[in-house]
Amino acid sequence: MSNVTIRGARSEDLNRIAEVEAICFPALEAAPLEAFKERLAAFPENFILAEADGIVIGFINGCATNRAVIHDELFHSTQHHIPAGANLAIFGLVVIPEYRNQGIAAELMNHFIQLARNTNRRSIILTSKEKLVHYYESFGYVNKGLSASTTGGAQWFDMTLVL
Ligand SMILES: CC(C)(COP(=O)(O)OP(=O)(O)OC[C@H]1O[C@@H](n2cnc3c(N)ncnc32)[C@H](O)[C@@H]1OP(=O)(O)O)[C@@H](O)C(=O)NCCC(=O)NCCS
């Protein structure tokens, strides 16, 4: 496996972050560069990257909230970020195709879980497509059923990891 480092995101990573997002998601679901600029400014402490040989190959990020499940407005404005919120809401977990199936997303997720524990959050919430429900369950997330989210016109499931 390549030399993979997990580290916090910085503003000079933003163009590459948007590029990695566009590689990993269909156009309707991919967040644009402007959204990443806002997110990194609002919650840099919740923005973690995987880097291989000096190049960003994946990331995980999310805001804090008191809500128990994700609603789409969370994705649309960082005004909904409540720094002392009880829960962390994951906006995205991505790894580019060439580096998949090596446990890199799992490393990112485990760092995020540790971050949530270190900041005394009650739980982590996310929305998952059906095909990844089993993957998140492997970290202890519980499937709470169909989400109200309609991001990208897709069907999503609410998942919660109680810490
Ligand atoms: C979902 C995604 C982040 C997973 O990234 P990844 O780095 O491949 O994830 P992991 O390596 O941790 O796990 C993927 C699979 O590889 C397996 N795996 C982990 N380490 C492995 C290793 N060393 N050798 C072989 N397989 C391994 C995992 O068990 C998992 O198997 P499963 O699908 O049967 O559960 C990536 O596919 C992606 O970016 N997809 C597009 C964007 C997306 O849908 N993101 C999630 C919604 S926000």
Short mmCIF file of C-alpha atoms and ligand atoms in Angstrom, two decimals:
data_model
loop_
_atom_site.label_atom_id
_atom_site.label_comp_id
_atom_site.label_asym_id
_atom_site.label_seq_id
_atom_site.Cartn_x
_atom_site.Cartn_y
_atom_site.Cartn_z
CA MET A 1 0.00 0.00 0.00
CA SER A 2 1.15 3.56 -0.71
CA ASN A 3 2.35 5.83 2.02
CA VAL A 4 -0.98 7.14 3.37
CA THR A 5 -1.16 9.99 5.87
CA ILE A 6 -4.30 11.21 7.65
CA ARG A 7 -4.27 14.95 8.45
CA GLY A 8 -6.46 18.03 8.85
CA ALA A 9 -7.51 19.97 5.73
CA ARG A 10 -6.06 23.41 4.93
CA SER A 11 -7.20 26.14 2.55
CA GLU A 12 -4.51 25.24 -0.01
CA ASP A 13 -6.17 21.77 -0.31
CA LEU A 14 -9.52 23.18 -1.47
CA ASN A 15 -9.10 22.83 -5.24
CA ARG A 16 -8.00 19.23 -4.89
CA ILE A 17 -10.83 18.50 -2.42
CA ALA A 18 -13.41 19.68 -4.99
CA GLU A 19 -11.63 17.62 -7.66
CA VAL A 20 -11.73 14.45 -5.50
CA GLU A 21 -15.44 15.08 -4.78
CA ALA A 22 -16.17 15.39 -8.52
CA ILE A 23 -14.30 12.14 -9.22
CA CYS A 24 -16.27 10.27 -6.53
CA PHE A 25 -19.85 11.52 -6.93
CA PRO A 26 -22.23 11.96 -9.85
CA ALA A 27 -22.51 15.63 -10.90
CA LEU A 28 -25.91 16.09 -9.22
CA GLU A 29 -24.57 14.92 -5.85
CA ALA A 30 -21.08 16.47 -5.88
CA ALA A 31 -20.65 19.60 -3.75
CA PRO A 32 -18.94 22.50 -5.58
CA LEU A 33 -15.68 24.24 -4.60
CA GLU A 34 -17.62 27.16 -3.06
CA ALA A 35 -19.38 24.80 -0.62
CA PHE A 36 -16.04 23.33 0.49
CA LYS A 37 -14.62 26.82 1.04
CA GLU A 38 -17.52 27.61 3.37
CA ARG A 39 -17.33 24.27 5.17
CA LEU A 40 -13.59 24.49 5.77
CA ALA A 41 -14.00 28.02 7.10
CA ALA A 42 -16.90 27.00 9.38
CA PHE A 43 -15.60 23.71 10.81
CA PRO A 44 -11.92 23.11 9.92
CA GLU A 45 -11.61 20.85 12.97
CA ASN A 46 -14.09 18.40 11.38
CA PHE A 47 -12.37 18.16 8.00
CA ILE A 48 -9.93 15.27 7.68
CA LEU A 49 -7.93 14.22 4.59
CA ALA A 50 -6.12 11.11 3.41
CA GLU A 51 -2.97 11.87 1.45
CA ALA A 52 -0.89 9.34 -0.51
CA ASP A 53 2.60 10.34 -1.56
CA GLY A 54 1.70 13.99 -1.04
CA ILE A 55 -1.57 13.94 -3.04
CA VAL A 56 -5.03 14.16 -1.48
CA ILE A 57 -6.91 10.94 -2.31
CA GLY A 58 -9.88 11.09 0.05
CA PHE A 59 -11.57 12.94 2.87
CA ILE A 60 -14.34 13.01 5.45
CA ASN A 61 -16.06 16.09 6.82
CA GLY A 62 -19.16 17.21 8.65
CA CYS A 63 -20.76 19.80 10.89
CA ALA A 64 -22.08 19.66 14.45
CA THR A 65 -25.81 19.71 15.09
CA ASN A 66 -28.41 19.03 17.75
CA ARG A 67 -30.65 17.31 15.21
CA ALA A 68 -31.00 13.53 15.39
CA VAL A 69 -31.02 12.97 11.62
CA ILE A 70 -29.71 14.81 8.57
CA HIS A 71 -31.96 17.28 6.78
CA ASP A 72 -30.87 18.63 3.40
CA GLU A 73 -30.58 22.24 4.63
CA LEU A 74 -27.53 21.14 6.65
CA PHE A 75 -25.71 20.54 3.36
CA HIS A 76 -26.78 23.88 1.90
CA SER A 77 -25.64 26.34 4.55
CA THR A 78 -22.97 26.29 7.22
CA GLN A 79 -25.29 28.51 9.30
CA HIS A 80 -26.76 25.26 10.61
CA HIS A 81 -23.42 24.30 12.16
CA ILE A 82 -23.81 24.46 15.97
CA PRO A 83 -20.22 24.14 17.25
CA ALA A 84 -21.26 22.69 20.61
CA GLY A 85 -23.97 20.49 19.05
CA ALA A 86 -24.55 17.04 20.51
CA ASN A 87 -23.98 15.20 17.23
CA LEU A 88 -21.57 15.27 14.29
CA ALA A 89 -23.23 14.98 10.87
CA ILE A 90 -21.07 13.48 8.13
CA PHE A 91 -21.42 15.32 4.80
CA GLY A 92 -19.24 12.99 2.80
CA LEU A 93 -16.72 10.18 2.91
CA VAL A 94 -14.79 9.67 -0.30
CA VAL A 95 -11.70 7.88 -1.59
CA ILE A 96 -10.71 8.01 -5.27
CA PRO A 97 -11.14 4.70 -7.17
CA GLU A 98 -7.41 3.84 -7.48
CA TYR A 99 -7.06 3.70 -3.69
CA ARG A 100 -10.26 1.86 -2.74
CA ASN A 101 -10.56 -1.46 -0.88
CA GLN A 102 -7.42 -0.84 1.18
CA GLY A 103 -9.15 0.40 4.32
CA ILE A 104 -8.44 4.11 3.70
CA ALA A 105 -12.09 5.19 4.12
CA ALA A 106 -12.16 3.09 7.30
CA GLU A 107 -9.11 4.97 8.59
CA LEU A 108 -10.82 8.28 7.85
CA MET A 109 -14.01 7.10 9.55
CA ASN A 110 -12.12 5.86 12.60
CA HIS A 111 -10.38 9.25 12.91
CA PHE A 112 -13.75 10.98 12.67
CA ILE A 113 -15.23 8.69 15.35
CA GLN A 114 -12.25 9.44 17.59
CA LEU A 115 -12.72 13.17 16.96
CA ALA A 116 -16.39 12.87 17.98
CA ARG A 117 -15.42 11.00 21.15
CA ASN A 118 -12.69 13.53 21.99
CA THR A 119 -15.23 16.37 21.72
CA ASN A 120 -17.82 14.50 23.82
CA ARG A 121 -20.47 14.18 21.10
CA ARG A 122 -23.45 11.94 21.74
CA SER A 123 -23.58 10.40 18.27
CA ILE A 124 -22.55 10.62 14.63
CA ILE A 125 -25.24 10.75 11.96
CA LEU A 126 -25.05 10.26 8.22
CA THR A 127 -27.17 9.35 5.21
CA SER A 128 -26.23 6.30 3.17
CA LYS A 129 -27.27 4.76 -0.07
CA GLU A 130 -28.63 1.24 0.34
CA LYS A 131 -25.48 -0.37 -1.08
CA LEU A 132 -23.29 1.14 1.68
CA VAL A 133 -25.59 0.45 4.66
CA HIS A 134 -23.67 -2.76 5.47
CA TYR A 135 -20.38 -0.84 5.32
CA TYR A 136 -21.46 1.74 7.91
CA GLU A 137 -22.98 -1.02 10.05
CA SER A 138 -19.48 -2.49 10.29
CA PHE A 139 -18.49 0.60 12.34
CA GLY A 140 -21.53 0.22 14.61
CA TYR A 141 -23.95 2.57 12.80
CA VAL A 142 -27.62 1.57 13.03
CA ASN A 143 -29.97 1.95 10.06
CA LYS A 144 -32.90 4.16 11.13
CA GLY A 145 -34.81 3.76 7.86
CA LEU A 146 -35.55 5.92 4.87
CA SER A 147 -34.23 9.50 5.08
CA ALA A 148 -36.16 12.65 4.16
CA SER A 149 -33.08 13.67 2.13
CA THR A 150 -33.53 13.90 -1.62
CA THR A 151 -29.97 14.95 -2.47
CA GLY A 152 -29.19 14.22 -6.12
CA GLY A 153 -32.65 12.67 -6.53
CA ALA A 154 -31.34 9.51 -4.81
CA GLN A 155 -32.81 7.38 -2.00
CA TRP A 156 -30.95 7.63 1.32
CA PHE A 157 -31.09 5.87 4.69
CA ASP A 158 -30.54 7.59 8.04
CA MET A 159 -27.75 5.98 10.03
CA THR A 160 -26.65 6.71 13.60
CA LEU A 161 -23.64 5.70 15.63
CA VAL A 162 -24.25 6.27 19.33
CA LEU A 163 -20.94 6.95 21.08
C1 LIG B 1 -17.46 4.34 -0.09
C2 LIG B 1 -15.96 4.64 -0.19
C3 LIG B 1 -15.65 5.91 0.58
C4 LIG B 1 -15.16 3.46 0.39
O1 LIG B 1 -13.77 3.77 0.33
P1 LIG B 1 -12.63 2.63 0.57
O2 LIG B 1 -11.37 3.33 0.95
O3 LIG B 1 -12.61 1.70 -0.58
O4 LIG B 1 -13.26 1.88 1.84
P2 LIG B 1 -12.60 0.69 2.66
O5 LIG B 1 -11.35 0.24 2.00
O6 LIG B 1 -12.56 1.09 4.08
O7 LIG B 1 -13.73 -0.43 2.54
C5 LIG B 1 -14.24 -0.80 1.27
C6 LIG B 1 -14.29 -2.31 1.19
O8 LIG B 1 -12.96 -2.79 1.15
C7 LIG B 1 -12.77 -3.76 2.19
N1 LIG B 1 -11.37 -3.63 2.65
C8 LIG B 1 -10.88 -2.81 3.59
N2 LIG B 1 -9.55 -3.00 3.73
C9 LIG B 1 -9.20 -3.96 2.84
C10 LIG B 1 -7.98 -4.58 2.49
N3 LIG B 1 -6.83 -4.25 3.09
N4 LIG B 1 -8.01 -5.50 1.52
C11 LIG B 1 -9.16 -5.82 0.89
N5 LIG B 1 -10.36 -5.28 1.18
C12 LIG B 1 -10.37 -4.37 2.14
C13 LIG B 1 -13.77 -3.34 3.24
O9 LIG B 1 -14.10 -4.40 4.12
C14 LIG B 1 -14.93 -2.95 2.40
O10 LIG B 1 -15.61 -4.11 1.94
P3 LIG B 1 -17.20 -4.17 1.83
O11 LIG B 1 -17.59 -3.20 0.74
O12 LIG B 1 -17.48 -5.57 1.51
O13 LIG B 1 -17.72 -3.72 3.18
C15 LIG B 1 -15.53 4.80 -1.69
O14 LIG B 1 -15.94 3.66 -2.42
C16 LIG B 1 -16.13 6.05 -2.36
O15 LIG B 1 -15.55 7.14 -2.27
N6 LIG B 1 -17.28 5.89 -3.04
C17 LIG B 1 -17.90 7.00 -3.76
C18 LIG B 1 -18.44 8.04 -2.83
C19 LIG B 1 -19.44 7.49 -1.85
O16 LIG B 1 -20.42 6.81 -2.22
N7 LIG B 1 -19.24 7.79 -0.57
C20 LIG B 1 -20.11 7.37 0.52
C21 LIG B 1 -21.31 8.22 0.66
S1 LIG B 1 -20.96 9.75 1.44
#
